[in-house]
PDB file of C-alpha atoms in Angstrom:
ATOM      1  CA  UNK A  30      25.159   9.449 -10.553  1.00 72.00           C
ATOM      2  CA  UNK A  31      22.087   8.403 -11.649  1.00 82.00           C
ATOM      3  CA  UNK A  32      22.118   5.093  -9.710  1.00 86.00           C
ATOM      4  CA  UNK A  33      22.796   7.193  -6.333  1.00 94.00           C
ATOM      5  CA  UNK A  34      20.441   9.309  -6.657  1.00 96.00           C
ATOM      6  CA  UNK A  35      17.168   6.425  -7.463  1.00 96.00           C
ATOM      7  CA  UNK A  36      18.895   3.696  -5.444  1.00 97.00           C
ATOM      8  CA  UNK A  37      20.411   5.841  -2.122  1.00 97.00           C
ATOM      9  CA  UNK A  38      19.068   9.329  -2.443  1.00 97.00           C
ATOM     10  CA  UNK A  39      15.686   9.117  -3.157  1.00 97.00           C
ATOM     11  CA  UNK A  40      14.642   6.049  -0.523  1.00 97.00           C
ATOM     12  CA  UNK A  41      16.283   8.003   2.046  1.00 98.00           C
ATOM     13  CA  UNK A  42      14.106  11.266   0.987  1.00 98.00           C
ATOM     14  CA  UNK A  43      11.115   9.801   0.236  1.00 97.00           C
ATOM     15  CA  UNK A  44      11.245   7.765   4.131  1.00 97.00           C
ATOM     16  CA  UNK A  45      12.096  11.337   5.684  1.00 97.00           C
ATOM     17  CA  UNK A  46       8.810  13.050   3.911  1.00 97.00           C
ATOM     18  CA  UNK A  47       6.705  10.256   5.083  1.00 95.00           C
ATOM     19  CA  UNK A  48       8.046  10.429   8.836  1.00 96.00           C
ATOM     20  CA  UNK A  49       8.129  14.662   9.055  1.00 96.00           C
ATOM     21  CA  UNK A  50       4.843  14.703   7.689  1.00 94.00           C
ATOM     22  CA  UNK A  51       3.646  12.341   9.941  1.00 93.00           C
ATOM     23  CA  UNK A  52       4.529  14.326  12.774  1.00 93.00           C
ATOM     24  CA  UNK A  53       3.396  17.419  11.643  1.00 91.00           C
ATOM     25  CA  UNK A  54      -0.009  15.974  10.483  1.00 90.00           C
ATOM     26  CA  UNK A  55      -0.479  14.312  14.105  1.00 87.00           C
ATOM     27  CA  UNK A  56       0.875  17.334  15.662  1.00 87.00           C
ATOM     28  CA  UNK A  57      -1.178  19.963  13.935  1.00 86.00           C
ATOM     29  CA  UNK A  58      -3.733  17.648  12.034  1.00 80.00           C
ATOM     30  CA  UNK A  59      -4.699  14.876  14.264  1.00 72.00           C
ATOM     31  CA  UNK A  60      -8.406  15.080  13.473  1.00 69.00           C
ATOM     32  CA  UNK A  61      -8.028  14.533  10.315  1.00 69.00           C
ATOM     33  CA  UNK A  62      -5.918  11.459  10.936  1.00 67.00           C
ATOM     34  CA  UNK A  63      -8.450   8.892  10.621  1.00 67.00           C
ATOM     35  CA  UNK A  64     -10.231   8.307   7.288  1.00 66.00           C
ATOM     36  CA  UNK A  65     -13.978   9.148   7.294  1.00 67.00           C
ATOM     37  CA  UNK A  66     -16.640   6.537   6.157  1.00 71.00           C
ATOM     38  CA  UNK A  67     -18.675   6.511   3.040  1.00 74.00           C
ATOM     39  CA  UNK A  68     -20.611   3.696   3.789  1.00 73.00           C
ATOM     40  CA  UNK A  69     -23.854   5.812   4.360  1.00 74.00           C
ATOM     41  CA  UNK A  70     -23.716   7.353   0.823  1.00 77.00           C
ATOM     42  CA  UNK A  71     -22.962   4.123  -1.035  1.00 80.00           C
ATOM     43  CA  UNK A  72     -22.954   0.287   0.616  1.00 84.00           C
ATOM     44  CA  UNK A  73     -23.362  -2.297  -1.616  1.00 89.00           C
ATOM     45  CA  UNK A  74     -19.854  -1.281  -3.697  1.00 90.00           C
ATOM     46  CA  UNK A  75     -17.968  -0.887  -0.431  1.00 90.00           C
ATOM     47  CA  UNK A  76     -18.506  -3.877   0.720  1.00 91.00           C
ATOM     48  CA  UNK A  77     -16.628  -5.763  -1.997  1.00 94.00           C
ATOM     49  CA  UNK A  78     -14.290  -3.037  -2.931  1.00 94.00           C
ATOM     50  CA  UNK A  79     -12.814  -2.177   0.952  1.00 92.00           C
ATOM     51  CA  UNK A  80     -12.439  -6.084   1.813  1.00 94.00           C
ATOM     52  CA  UNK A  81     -10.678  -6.724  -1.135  1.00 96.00           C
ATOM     53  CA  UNK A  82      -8.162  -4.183  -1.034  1.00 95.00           C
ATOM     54  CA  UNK A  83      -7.082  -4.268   2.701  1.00 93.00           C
ATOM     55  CA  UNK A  84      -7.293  -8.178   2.551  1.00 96.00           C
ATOM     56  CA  UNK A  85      -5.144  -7.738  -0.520  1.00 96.00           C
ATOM     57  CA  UNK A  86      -2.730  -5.397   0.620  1.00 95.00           C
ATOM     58  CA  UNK A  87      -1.710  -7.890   4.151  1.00 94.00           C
ATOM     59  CA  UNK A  88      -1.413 -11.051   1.705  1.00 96.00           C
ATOM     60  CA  UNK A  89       1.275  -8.129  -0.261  1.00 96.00           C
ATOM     61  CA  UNK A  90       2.627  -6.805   2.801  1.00 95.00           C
ATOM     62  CA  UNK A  91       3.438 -10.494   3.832  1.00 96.00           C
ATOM     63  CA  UNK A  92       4.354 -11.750   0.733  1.00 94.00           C
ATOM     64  CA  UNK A  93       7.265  -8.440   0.564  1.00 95.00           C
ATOM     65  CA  UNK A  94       8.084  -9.359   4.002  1.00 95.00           C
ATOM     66  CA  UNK A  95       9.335 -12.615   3.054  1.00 94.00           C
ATOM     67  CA  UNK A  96      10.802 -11.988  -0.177  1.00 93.00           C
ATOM     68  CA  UNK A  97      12.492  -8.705   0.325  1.00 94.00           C
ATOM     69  CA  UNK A  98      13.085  -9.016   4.630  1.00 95.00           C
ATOM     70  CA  UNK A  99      14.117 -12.690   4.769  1.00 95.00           C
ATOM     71  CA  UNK A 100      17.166 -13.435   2.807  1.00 94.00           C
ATOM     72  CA  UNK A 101      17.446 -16.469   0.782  1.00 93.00           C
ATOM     73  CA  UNK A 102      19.989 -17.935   2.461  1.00 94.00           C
ATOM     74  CA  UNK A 103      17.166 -18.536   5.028  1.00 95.00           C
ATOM     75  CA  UNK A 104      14.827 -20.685   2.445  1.00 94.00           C
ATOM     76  CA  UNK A 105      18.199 -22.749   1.477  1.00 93.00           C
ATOM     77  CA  UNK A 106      18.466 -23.750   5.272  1.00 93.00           C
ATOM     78  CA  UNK A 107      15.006 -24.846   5.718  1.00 93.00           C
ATOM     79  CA  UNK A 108      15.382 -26.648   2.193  1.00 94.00           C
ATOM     80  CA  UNK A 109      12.785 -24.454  -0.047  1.00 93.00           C
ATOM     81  CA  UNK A 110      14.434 -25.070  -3.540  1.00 93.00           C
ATOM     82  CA  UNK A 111      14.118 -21.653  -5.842  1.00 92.00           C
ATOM     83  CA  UNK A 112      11.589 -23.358  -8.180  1.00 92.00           C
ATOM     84  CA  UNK A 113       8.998 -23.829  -4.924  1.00 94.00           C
ATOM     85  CA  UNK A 114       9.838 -20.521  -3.747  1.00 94.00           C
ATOM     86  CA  UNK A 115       9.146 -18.673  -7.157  1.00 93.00           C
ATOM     87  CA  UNK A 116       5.979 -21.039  -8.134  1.00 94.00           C
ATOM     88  CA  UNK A 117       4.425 -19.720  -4.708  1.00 94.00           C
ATOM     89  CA  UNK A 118       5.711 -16.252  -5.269  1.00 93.00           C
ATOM     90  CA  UNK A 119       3.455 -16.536  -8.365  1.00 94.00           C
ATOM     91  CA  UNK A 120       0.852 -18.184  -6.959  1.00 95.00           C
ATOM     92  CA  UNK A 121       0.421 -16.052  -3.803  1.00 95.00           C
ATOM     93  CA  UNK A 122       1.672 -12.727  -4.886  1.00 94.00           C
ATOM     94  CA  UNK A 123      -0.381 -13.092  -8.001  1.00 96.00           C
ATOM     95  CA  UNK A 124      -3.768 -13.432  -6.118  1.00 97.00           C
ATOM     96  CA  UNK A 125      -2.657 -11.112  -3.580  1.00 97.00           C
ATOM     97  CA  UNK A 126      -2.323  -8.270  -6.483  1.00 96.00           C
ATOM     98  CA  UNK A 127      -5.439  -9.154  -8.057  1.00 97.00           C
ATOM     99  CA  UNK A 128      -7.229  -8.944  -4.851  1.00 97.00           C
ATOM    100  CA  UNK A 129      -5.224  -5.113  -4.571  1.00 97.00           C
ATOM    101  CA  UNK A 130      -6.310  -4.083  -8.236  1.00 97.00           C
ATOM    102  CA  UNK A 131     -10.108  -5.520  -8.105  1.00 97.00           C
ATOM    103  CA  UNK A 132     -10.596  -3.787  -5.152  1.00 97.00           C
ATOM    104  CA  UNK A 133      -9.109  -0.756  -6.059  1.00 97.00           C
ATOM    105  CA  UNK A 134     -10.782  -0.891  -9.369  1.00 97.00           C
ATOM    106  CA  UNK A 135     -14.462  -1.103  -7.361  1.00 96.00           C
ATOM    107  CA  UNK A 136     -13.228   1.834  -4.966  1.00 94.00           C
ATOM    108  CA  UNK A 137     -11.940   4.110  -7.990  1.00 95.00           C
ATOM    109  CA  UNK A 138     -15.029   3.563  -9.945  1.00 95.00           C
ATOM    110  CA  UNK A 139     -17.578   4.063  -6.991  1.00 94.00           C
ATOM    111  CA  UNK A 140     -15.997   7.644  -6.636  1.00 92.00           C
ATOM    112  CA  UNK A 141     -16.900   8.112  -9.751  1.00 92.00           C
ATOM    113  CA  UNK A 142     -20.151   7.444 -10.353  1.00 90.00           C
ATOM    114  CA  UNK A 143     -22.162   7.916  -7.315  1.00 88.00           C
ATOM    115  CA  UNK A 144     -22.626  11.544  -6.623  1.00 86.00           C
ATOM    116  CA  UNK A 145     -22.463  11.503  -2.793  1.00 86.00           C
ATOM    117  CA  UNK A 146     -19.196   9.477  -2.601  1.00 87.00           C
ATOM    118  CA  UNK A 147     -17.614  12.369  -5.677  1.00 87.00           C
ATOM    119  CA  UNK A 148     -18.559  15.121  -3.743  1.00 86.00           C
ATOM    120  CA  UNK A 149     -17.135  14.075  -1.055  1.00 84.00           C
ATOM    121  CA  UNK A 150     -13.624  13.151  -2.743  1.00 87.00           C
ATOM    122  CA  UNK A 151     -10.609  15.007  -2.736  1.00 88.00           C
ATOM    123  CA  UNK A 152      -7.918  15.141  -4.739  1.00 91.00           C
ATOM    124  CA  UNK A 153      -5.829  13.212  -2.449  1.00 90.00           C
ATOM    125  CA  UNK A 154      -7.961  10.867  -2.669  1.00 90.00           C
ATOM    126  CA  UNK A 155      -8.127   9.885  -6.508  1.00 93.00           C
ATOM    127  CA  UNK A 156      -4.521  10.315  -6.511  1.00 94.00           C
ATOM    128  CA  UNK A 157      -4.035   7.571  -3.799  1.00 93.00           C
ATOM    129  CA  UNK A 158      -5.723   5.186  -5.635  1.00 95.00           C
ATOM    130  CA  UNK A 159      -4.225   5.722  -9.110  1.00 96.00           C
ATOM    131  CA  UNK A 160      -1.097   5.785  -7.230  1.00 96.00           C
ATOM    132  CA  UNK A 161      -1.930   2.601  -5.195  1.00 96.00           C
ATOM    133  CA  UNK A 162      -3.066   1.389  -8.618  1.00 97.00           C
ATOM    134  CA  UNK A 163       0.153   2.178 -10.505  1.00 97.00           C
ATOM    135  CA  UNK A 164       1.856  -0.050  -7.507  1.00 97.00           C
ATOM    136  CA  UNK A 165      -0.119  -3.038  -6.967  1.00 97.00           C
ATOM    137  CA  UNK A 166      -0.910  -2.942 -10.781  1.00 97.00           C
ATOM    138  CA  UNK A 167       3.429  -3.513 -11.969  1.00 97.00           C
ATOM    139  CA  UNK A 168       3.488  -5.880  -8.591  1.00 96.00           C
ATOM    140  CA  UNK A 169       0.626  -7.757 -10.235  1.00 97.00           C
ATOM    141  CA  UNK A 170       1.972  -7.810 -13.527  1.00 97.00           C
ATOM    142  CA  UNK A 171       5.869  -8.920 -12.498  1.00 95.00           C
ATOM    143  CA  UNK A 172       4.154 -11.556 -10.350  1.00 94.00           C
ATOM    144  CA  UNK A 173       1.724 -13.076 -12.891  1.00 95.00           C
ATOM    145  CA  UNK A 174       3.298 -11.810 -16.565  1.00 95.00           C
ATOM    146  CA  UNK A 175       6.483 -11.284 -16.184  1.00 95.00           C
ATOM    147  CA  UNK A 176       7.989 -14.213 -13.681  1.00 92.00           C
ATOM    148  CA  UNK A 177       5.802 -16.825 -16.154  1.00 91.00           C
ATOM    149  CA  UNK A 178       6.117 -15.109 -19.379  1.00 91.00           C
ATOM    150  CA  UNK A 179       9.711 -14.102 -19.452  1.00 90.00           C
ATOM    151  CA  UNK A 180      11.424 -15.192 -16.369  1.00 87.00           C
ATOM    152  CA  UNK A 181      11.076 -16.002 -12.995  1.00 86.00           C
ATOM    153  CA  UNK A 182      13.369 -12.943 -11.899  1.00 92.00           C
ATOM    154  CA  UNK A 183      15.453 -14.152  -8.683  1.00 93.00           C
ATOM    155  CA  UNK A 184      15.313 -10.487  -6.541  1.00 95.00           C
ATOM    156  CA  UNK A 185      16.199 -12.104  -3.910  1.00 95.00           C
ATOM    157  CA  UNK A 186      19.835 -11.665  -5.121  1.00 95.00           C
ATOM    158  CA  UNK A 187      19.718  -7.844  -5.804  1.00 96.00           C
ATOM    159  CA  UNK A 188      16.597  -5.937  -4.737  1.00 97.00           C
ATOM    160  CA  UNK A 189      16.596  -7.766  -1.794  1.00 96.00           C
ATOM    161  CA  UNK A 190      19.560  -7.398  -0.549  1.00 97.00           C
ATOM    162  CA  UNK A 191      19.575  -3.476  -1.472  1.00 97.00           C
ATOM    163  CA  UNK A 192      16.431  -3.087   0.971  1.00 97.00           C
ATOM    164  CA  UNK A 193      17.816  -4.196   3.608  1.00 97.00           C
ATOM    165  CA  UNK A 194      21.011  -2.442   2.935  1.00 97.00           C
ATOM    166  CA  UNK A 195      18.536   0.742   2.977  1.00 97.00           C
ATOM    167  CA  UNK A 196      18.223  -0.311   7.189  1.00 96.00           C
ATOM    168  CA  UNK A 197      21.726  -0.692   8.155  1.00 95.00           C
ATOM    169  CA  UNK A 198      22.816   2.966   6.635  1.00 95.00           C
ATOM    170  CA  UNK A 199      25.315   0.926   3.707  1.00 96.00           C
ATOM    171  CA  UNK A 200      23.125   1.173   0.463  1.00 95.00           C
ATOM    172  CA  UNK A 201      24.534  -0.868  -2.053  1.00 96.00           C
ATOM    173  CA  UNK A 202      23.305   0.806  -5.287  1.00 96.00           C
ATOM    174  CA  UNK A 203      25.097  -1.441  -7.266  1.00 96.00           C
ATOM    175  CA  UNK A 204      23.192  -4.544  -6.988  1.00 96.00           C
ATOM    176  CA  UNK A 205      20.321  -2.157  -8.703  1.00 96.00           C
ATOM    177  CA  UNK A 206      21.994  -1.480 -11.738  1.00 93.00           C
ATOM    178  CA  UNK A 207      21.251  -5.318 -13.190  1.00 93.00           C
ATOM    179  CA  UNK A 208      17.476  -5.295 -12.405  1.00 96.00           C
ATOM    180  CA  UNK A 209      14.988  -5.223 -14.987  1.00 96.00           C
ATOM    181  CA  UNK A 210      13.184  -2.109 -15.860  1.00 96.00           C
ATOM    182  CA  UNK A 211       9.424  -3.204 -14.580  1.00 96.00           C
ATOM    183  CA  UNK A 212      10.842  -3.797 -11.076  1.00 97.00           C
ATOM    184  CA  UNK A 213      12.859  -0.471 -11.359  1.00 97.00           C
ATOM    185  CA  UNK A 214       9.458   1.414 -12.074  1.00 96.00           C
ATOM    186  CA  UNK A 215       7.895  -0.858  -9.491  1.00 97.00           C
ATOM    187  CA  UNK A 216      10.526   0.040  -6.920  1.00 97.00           C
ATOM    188  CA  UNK A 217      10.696   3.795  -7.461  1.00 97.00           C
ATOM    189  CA  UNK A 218       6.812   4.323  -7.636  1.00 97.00           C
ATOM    190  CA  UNK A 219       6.477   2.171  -3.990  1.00 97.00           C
ATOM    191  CA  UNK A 220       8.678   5.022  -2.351  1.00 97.00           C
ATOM    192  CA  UNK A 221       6.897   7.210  -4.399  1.00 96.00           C
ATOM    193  CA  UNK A 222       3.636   6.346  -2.736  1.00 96.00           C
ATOM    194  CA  UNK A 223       5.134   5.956   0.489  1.00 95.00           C
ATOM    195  CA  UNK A 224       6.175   9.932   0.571  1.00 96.00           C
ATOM    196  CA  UNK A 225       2.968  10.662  -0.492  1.00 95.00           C
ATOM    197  CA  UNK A 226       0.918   8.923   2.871  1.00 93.00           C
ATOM    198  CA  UNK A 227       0.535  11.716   5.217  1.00 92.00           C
ATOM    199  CA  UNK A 228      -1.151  13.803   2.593  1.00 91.00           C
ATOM    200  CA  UNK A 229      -3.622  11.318   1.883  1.00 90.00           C
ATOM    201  CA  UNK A 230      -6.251   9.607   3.871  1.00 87.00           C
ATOM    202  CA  UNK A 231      -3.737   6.676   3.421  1.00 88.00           C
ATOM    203  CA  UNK A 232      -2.264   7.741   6.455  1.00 87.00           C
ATOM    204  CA  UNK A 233      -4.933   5.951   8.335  1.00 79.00           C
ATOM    205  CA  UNK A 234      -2.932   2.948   7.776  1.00 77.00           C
ATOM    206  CA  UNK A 235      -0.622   3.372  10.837  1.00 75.00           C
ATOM    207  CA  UNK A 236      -3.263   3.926  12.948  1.00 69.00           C
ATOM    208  CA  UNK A 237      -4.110   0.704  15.705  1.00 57.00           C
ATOM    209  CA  UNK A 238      -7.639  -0.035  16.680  1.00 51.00           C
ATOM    210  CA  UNK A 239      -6.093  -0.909  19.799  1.00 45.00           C
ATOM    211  CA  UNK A 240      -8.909   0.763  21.744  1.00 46.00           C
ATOM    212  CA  UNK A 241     -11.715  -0.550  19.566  1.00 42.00           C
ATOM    213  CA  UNK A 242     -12.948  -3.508  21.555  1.00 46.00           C
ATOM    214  CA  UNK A 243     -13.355  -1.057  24.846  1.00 49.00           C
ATOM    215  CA  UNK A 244     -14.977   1.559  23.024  1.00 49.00           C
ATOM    216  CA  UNK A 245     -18.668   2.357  23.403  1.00 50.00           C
ATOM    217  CA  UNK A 246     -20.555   1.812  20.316  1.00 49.00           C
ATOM    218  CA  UNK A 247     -21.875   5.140  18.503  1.00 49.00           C
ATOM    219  CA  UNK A 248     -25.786   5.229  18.310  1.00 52.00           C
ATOM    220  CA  UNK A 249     -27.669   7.133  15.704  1.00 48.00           C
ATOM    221  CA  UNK A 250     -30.870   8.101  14.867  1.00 57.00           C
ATOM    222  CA  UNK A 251     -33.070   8.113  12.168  1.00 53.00           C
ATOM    223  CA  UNK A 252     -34.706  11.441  11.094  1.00 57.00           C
ATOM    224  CA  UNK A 253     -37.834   9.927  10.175  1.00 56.00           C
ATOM    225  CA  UNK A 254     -38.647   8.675  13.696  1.00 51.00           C
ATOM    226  CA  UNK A 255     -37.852  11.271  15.470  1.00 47.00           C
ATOM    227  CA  UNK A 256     -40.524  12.797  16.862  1.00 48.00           C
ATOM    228  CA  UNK A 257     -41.233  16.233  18.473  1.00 46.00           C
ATOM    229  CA  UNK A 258     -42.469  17.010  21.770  1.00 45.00           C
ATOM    230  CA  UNK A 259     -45.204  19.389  22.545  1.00 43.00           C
TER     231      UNK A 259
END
């Protein structure tokens, strides 16, 4: 019962929070569906915190993509043995976390100590870092500790497989039930974070600057030279 409810259950609620809250938030909320900037209160942090992170997080969206979307069977065509698939997994997923973590890391810490960026914090936001943190940080360490230090874990057999299971409406639990306990935790806290986006300013990330390029830039004005007439 417990495997149902972690490995069928709870993907299925956690995917419906995220998508009713999305609607309701752009519904009811839609000005607050963009994240505001910081940069005028604090600069120098941002700049290698923010880079780092989203940089981070498309190498680790790309690097799931092709270990939990594309099934194996698809490397053993193309002739990708499971040594040169895992030794890039490593490779690439490790600096793809460490990117995630550093970043994250810089972010976390310049809401803390610079006054105008803490006032201006919510709740939701600390918790979407330490959440985001908790994530990227047991990605990291499966990637880099685990898959060198204990063994190169083949999920492409059972978590993979599961996911997409998720898709076509025929979880199978089962394959679960074998996995080690890091990836569980990793697993469970992912969904975790995913129910959590439209209650955080994470839920900026589905938003496409599709209109950017055409839009007219925003001037602004310094106080110190403006000048009064009369």
């Amino acid at each position: 019962m417990t495997g149902i409810f972690w490995w069928v259950i709870f993907p299925y609620l956690t995917a419906t929070i995220m998508i009713v809250g999305l609607l309701y938030r752009y519904a009811f909320r839609q000005l607050s569906w963009a994240a505001p900037s910081t940069e005028f209160f604090e600069k120098r942090w941002l700049r290698i915190g923010s880079p780092l992170f989203h940089w981070g997080i498309v190498f680790a969206f790309i690097g799931h993509v092709m270990g939990m979307i594309v099934p194996k069977g698809f490397y053993d065509f193309l002739g990708v043995s499971d040594h040169l698939y895992h030794v890039g997994a490593i490779v690439g997923g490790g600096i793809a976390g460490l990117m995630v973590v550093a970043g994250l890391v810089i972010l976390l810490i310049r809401k803390m100590v610079f006054d105008p960026v803490r006032v201006h914090a919510t709740f939701a936001d600390f918790f979407s870092i330490v959440a985001l943190l908790i994530v990227a940080g047991s990605g990291t360490f499966m990637s880099i500790i685990y898959n060198t230090a204990v063994t190169a874990y083949e999920y492409r057999d059972t978590i993979g497989p599961w996911f997409r299971s998720l898709f076509i409406l025929q979880p199978q639990y089962q394959l679960m039930e074998s996995v080690p306990l890091i990836f569980k935790l990793h697993v469970i806290s992912a969904f975790g974070l995913i129910a959590s986006i439209p209650f955080t300013r994470l839920v900026h990330f589905y938003s496409l600057p599709v209109t950017y390029p055409s839009r007219a830039p925003q001037q602004y004005r310094s106080r110190s030279g403006y000048k009064r007439k009369g």
